[in-house]
GROMACS .gro file of C-alpha atoms in nm:
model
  309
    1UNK     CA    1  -2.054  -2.764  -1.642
    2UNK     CA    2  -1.885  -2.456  -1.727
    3UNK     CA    3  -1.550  -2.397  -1.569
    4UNK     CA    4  -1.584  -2.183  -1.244
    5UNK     CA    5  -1.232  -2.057  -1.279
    6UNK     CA    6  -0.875  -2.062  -1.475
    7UNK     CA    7  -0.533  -1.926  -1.430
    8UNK     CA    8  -0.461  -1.687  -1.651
    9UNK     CA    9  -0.092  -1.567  -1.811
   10UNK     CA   10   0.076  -1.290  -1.671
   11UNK     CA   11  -0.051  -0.940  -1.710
   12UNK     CA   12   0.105  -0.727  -1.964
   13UNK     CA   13   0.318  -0.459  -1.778
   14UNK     CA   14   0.208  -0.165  -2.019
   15UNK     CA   15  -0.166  -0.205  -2.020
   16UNK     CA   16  -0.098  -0.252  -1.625
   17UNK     CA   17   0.053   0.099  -1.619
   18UNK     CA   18  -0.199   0.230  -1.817
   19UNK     CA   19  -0.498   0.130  -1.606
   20UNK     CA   20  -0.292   0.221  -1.326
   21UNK     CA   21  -0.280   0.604  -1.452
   22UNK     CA   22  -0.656   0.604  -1.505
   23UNK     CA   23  -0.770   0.476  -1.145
   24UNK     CA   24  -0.554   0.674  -0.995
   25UNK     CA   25  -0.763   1.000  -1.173
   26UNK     CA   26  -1.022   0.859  -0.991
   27UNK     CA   27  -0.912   0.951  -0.629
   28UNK     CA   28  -1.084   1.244  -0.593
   29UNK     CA   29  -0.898   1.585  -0.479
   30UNK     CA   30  -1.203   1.692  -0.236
   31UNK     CA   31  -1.116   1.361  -0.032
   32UNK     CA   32  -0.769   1.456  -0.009
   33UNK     CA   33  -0.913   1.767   0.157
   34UNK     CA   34  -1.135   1.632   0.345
   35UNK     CA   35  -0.881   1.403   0.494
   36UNK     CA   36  -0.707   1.697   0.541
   37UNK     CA   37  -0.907   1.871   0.774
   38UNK     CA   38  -1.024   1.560   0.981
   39UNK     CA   39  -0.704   1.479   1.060
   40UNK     CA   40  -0.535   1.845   1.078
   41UNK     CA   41  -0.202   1.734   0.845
   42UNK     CA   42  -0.061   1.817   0.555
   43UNK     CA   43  -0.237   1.814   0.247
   44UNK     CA   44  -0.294   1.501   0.033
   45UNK     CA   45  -0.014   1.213   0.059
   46UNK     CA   46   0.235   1.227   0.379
   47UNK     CA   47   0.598   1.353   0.337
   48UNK     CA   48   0.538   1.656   0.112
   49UNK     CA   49   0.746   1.981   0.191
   50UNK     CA   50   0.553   2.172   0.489
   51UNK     CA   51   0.666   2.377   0.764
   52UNK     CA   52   0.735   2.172   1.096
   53UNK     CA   53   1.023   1.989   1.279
   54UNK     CA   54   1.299   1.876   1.117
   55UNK     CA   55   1.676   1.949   1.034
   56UNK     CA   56   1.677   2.100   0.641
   57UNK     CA   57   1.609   2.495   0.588
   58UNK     CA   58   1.316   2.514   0.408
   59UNK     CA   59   1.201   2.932   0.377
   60UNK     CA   60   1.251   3.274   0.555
   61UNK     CA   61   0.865   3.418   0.638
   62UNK     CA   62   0.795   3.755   0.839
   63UNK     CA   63   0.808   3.699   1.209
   64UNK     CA   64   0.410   3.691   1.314
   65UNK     CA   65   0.374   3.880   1.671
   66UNK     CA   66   0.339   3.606   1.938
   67UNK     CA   67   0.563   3.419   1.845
   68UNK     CA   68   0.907   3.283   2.038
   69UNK     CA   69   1.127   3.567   1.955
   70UNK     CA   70   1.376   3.255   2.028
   71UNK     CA   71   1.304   3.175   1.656
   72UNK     CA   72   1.387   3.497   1.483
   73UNK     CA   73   1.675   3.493   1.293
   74UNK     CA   74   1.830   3.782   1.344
   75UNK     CA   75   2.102   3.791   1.052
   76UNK     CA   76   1.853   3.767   0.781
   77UNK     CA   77   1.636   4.076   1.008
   78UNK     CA   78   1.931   4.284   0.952
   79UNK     CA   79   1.934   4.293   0.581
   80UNK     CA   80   1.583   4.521   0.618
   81UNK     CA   81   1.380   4.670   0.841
   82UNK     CA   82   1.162   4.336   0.908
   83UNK     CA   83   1.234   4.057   1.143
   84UNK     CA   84   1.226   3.723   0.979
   85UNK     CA   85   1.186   3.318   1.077
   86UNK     CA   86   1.329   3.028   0.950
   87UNK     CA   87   1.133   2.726   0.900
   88UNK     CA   88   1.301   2.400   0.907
   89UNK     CA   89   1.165   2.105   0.671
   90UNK     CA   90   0.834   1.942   0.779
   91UNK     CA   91   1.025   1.537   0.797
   92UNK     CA   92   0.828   1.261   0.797
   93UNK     CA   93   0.801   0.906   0.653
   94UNK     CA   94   0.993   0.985   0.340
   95UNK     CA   95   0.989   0.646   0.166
   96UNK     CA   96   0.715   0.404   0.069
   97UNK     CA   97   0.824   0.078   0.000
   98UNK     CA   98   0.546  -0.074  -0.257
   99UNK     CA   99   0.545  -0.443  -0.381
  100UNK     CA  100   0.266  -0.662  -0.567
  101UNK     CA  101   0.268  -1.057  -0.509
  102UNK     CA  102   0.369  -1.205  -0.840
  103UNK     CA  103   0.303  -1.593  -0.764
  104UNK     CA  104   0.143  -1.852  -0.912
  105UNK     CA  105  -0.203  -1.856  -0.718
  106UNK     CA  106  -0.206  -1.459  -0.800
  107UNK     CA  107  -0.275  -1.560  -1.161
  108UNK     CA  108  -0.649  -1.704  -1.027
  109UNK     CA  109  -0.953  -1.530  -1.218
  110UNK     CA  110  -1.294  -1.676  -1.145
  111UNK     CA  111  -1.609  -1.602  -1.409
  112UNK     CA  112  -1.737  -1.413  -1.151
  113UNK     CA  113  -1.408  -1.188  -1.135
  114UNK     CA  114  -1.368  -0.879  -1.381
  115UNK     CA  115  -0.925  -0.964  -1.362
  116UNK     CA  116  -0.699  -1.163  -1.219
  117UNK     CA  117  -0.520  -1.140  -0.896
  118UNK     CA  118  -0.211  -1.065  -1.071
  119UNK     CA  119  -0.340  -0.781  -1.237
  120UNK     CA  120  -0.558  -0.627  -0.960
  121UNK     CA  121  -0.232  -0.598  -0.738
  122UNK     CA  122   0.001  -0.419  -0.973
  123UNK     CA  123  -0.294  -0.170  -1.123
  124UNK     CA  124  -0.327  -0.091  -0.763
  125UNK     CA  125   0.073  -0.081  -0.671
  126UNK     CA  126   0.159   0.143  -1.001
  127UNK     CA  127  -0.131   0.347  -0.920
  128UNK     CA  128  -0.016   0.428  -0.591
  129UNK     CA  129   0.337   0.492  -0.735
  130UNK     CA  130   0.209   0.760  -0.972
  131UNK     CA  131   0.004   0.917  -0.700
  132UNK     CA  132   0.334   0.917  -0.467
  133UNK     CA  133   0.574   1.021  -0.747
  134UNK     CA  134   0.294   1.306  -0.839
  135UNK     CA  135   0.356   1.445  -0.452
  136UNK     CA  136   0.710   1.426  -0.433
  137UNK     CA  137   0.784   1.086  -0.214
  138UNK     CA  138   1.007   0.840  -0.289
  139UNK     CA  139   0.902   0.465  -0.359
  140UNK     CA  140   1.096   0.165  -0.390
  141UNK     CA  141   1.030  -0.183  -0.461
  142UNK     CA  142   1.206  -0.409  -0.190
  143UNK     CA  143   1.424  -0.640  -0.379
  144UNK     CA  144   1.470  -0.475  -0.679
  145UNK     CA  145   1.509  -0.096  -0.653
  146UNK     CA  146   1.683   0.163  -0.399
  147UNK     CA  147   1.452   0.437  -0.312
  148UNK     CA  148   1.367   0.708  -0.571
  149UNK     CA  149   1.227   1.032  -0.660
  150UNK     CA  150   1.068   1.119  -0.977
  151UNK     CA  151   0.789   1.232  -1.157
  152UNK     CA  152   0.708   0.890  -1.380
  153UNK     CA  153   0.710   0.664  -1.088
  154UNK     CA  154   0.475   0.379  -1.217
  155UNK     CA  155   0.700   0.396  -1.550
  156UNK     CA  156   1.020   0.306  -1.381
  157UNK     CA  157   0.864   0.053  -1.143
  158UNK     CA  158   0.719  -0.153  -1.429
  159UNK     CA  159   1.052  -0.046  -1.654
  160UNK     CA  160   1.235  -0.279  -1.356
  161UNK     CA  161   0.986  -0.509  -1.324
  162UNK     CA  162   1.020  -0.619  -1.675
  163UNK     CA  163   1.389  -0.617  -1.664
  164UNK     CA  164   1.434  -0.792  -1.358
  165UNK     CA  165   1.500  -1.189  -1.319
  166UNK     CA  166   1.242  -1.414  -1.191
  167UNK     CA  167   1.210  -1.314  -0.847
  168UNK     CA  168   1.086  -1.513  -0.495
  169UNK     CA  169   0.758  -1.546  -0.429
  170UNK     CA  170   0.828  -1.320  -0.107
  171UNK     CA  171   1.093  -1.021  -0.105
  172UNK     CA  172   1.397  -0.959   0.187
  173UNK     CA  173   1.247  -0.672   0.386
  174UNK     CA  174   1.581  -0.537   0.553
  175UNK     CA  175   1.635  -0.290   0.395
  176UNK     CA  176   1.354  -0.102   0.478
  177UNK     CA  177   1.365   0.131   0.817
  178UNK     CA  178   1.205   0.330   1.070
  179UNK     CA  179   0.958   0.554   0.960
  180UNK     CA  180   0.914   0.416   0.598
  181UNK     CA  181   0.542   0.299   0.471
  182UNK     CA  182   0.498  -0.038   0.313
  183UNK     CA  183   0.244  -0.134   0.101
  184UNK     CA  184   0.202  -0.510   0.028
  185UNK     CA  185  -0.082  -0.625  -0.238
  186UNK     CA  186  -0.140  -1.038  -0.211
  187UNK     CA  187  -0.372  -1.291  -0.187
  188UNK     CA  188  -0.200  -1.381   0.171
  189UNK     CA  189  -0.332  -1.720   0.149
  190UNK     CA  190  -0.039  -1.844   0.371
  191UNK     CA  191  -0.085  -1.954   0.697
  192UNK     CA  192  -0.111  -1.630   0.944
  193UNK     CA  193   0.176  -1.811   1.097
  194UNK     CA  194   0.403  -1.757   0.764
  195UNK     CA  195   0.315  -1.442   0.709
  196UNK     CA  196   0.353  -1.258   1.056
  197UNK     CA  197   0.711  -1.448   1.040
  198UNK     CA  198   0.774  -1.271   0.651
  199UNK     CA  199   0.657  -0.958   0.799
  200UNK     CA  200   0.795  -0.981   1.163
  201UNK     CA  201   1.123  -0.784   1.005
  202UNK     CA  202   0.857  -0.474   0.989
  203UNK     CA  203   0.732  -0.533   1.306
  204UNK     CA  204   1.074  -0.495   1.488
  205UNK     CA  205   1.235  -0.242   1.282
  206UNK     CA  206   0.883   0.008   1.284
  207UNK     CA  207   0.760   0.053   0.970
  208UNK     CA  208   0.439   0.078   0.923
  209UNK     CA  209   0.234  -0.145   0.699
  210UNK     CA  210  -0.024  -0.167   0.485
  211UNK     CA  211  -0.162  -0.513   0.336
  212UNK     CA  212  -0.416  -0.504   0.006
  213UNK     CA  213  -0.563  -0.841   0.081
  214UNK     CA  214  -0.688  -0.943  -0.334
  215UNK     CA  215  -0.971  -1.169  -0.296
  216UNK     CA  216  -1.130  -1.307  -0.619
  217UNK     CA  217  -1.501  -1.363  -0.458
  218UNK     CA  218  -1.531  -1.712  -0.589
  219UNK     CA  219  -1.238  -1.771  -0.323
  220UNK     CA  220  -1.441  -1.648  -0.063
  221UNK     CA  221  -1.805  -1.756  -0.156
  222UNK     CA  222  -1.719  -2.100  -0.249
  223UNK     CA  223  -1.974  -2.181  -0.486
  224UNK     CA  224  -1.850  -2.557  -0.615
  225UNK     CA  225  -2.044  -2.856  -0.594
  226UNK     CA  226  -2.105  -3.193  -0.740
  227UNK     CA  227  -1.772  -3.319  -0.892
  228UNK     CA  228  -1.520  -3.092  -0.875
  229UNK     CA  229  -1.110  -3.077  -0.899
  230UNK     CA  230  -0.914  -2.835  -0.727
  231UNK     CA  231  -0.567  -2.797  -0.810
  232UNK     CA  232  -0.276  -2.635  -0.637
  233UNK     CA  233  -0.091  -2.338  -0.847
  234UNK     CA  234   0.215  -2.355  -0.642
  235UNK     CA  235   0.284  -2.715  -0.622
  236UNK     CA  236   0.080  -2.901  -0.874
  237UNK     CA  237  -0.103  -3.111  -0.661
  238UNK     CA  238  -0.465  -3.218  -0.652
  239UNK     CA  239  -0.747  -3.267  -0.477
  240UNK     CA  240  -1.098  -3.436  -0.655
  241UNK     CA  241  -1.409  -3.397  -0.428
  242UNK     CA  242  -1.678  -3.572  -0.482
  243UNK     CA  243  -1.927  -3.301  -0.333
  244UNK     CA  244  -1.784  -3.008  -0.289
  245UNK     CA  245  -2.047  -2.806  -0.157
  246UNK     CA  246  -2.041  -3.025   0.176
  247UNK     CA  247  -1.680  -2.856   0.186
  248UNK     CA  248  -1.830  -2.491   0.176
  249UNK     CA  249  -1.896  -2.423   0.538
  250UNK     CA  250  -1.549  -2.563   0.665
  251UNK     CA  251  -1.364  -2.372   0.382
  252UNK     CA  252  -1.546  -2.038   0.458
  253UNK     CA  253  -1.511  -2.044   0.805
  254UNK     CA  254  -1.105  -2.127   0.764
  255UNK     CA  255  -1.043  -1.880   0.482
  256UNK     CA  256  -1.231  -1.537   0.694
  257UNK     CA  257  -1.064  -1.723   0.998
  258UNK     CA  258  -0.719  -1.657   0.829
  259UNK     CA  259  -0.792  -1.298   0.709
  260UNK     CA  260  -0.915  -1.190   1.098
  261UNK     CA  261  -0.634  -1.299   1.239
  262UNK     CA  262  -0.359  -1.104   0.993
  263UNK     CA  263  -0.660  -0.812   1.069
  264UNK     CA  264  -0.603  -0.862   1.424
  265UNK     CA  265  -0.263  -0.858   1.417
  266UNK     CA  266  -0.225  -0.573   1.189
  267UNK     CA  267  -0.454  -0.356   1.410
  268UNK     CA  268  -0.244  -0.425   1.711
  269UNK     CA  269   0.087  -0.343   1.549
  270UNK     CA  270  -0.072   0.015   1.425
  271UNK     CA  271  -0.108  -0.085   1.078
  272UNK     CA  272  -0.351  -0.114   0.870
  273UNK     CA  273  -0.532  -0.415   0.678
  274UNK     CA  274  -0.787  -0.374   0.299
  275UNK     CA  275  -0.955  -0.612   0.115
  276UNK     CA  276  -1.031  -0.570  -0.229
  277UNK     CA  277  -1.243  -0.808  -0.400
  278UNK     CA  278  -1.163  -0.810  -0.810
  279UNK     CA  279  -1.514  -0.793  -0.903
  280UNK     CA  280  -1.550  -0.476  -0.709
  281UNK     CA  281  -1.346  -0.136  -0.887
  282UNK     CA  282  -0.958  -0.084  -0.773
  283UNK     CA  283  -1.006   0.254  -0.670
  284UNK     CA  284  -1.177   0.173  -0.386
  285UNK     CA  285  -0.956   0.009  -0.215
  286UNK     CA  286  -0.660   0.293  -0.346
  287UNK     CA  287  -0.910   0.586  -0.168
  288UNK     CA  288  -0.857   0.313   0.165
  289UNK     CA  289  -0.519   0.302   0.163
  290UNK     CA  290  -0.461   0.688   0.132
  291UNK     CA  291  -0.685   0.758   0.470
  292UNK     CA  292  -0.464   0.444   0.607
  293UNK     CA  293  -0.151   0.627   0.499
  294UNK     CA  294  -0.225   1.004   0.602
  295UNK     CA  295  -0.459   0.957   0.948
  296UNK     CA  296  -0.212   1.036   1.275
  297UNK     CA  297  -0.095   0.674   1.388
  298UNK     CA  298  -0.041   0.504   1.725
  299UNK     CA  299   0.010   0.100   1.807
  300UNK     CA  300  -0.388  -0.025   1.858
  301UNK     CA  301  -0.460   0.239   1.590
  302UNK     CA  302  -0.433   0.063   1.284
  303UNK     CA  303  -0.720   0.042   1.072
  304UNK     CA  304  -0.923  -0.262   0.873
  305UNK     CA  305  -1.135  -0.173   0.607
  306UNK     CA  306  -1.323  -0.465   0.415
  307UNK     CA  307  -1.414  -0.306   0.053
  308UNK     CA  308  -1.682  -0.440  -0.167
  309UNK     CA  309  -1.889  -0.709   0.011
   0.00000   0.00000   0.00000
């Protein structure tokens, strides 16, 4: 019988960054709009310059009549005959945190799956990056960069990435703070347990969160019987099952147990939870993550969105 599945080696960093650059062409800008108008914010990604509350001068603009005359200012008036405002910096979340799950059950590609794991979660991370770095915010990658700005973000990310030391499966998330986005793409086949502990750091400090949940489908469908070994990528071990289809209901029902709870639990906390299958196309679940990121947010807001079956 041909072999359902196989880890594969690690995904090249500059054919990642090049597939990154091309999904991310696919977000189209009429849904940026769109999302624009729904939710009455800024246009496309949060934390672009626009007028609004904040501490940094941003532009002098003709006072419009109505206004609080409180907010003329009246020593730029008296260089002319006009009376003028100043707008302060429109502040929000000014940093998004963005980190891809580089262990060894990430490597997993099924022969029903078009890539691996591995590869699905940074095309989708670097994608994000050069979106981001295209509209002015600064990313970071927790662990191994300080927050940046710059035009080439998916370069630099991956420039680190393959400069930096072999790195733990899950990252310190400390430094992150208060008003900050962080994107997390992983299989999350922890306990829910384990990972609400990783993330509880986010929970208390107030970021907001956003978990890519890769699925290969063969993880989730199950489709193994007669003979078959499975074999654990982290530690080694195995497990030989004589049928294994008289394993499929149990598994099923444990594996969409574990990925309603983190749902759950990422719903309560305001943030938001996508899965993205990798026989299904990584722009999808990029076009979820961008409503996740700019819709107005509230604890019990957060949103779940299950792409591609």
């Amino acid at each position: 019988m041909a072999r359902l599945g196989e880890a594969t080696s690690p995904a090249a960093t500059p054919d990642v960054v090049a597939r990154a650059r091309a999904r991310a062409a696919l977000v189209p800008d009429l849904l940026v709009e769109a999302r624009r108008v729904a939710n009455n914010v800024i246009a496309g990604w949060h934390g672009r310059r626009q007028r609004g509350i904040g501490e940094n001068f941003w532009q002098f603009r003709p006072y419009v009549e109505g206004e609080a005359v409180a907010r003329i200012d009246w020593r730029r008036s008296a260089r002319d005959e006009h009376l003028y405002v100043r707008d302060r910096e429109w502040e929000a979340a000014h940093t998004v945190w963005l980190w891809a799950d580089k262990s060894a059950s990430m490597l997993y590609k099924s022969a029903h799956a078009d890539v691996s794991k591995e590869s699905r979660a940074l095309v989708l991370i670097f994608a994000l990056a050069e979106l981001l770095s295209r509209s002015g915010e600064r990313i970071a990658w927790p662990g191994l960069t300080d927050p940046f700005s710059t035009r080439n973000g998916a370069e630099r990310l991956a420039q680190h990435l393959g400069h930096a030391p072999e790195q733990g499966d899950k990252p310190d998330l400390t430094p992150v703070r208060r008003f900050s986005d962080v994107v997390l793409a992983g299989d999350f086949l922890d306990t829910p347990d384990e990972t609400m502990r990783w993330l509880d750091t986010l929970a208390r400090t107030g970021a907001r969160a956003h978990l890519i949940e890769i699925a290969d489908p063969a993880e989730e469908n199950f489709p193994y019987s007669g003979r078959t070994e499975f074999r654990d990528p982290e530690t080694g071990e195995k497990l030989t099952a004589g049928r294994a289809e008289t394993l499929g209901d149990d598994y099923r029902q444990l594996y969409l147990a574990r990925r309603e709870t983190l749902s759950r639990w990422c719903k309560k906390l305001g943030w938001s939870y996508t899965v993205n299958h990798t026989d299904r196309l990584a722009s999808e679940a990029l076009i979820a993550v961008h409503l996740a990121m700019t819709a107005e947010t509230g604890v019990g807001t957060g949103a779940q969105t299950g792409v591609g079956r």
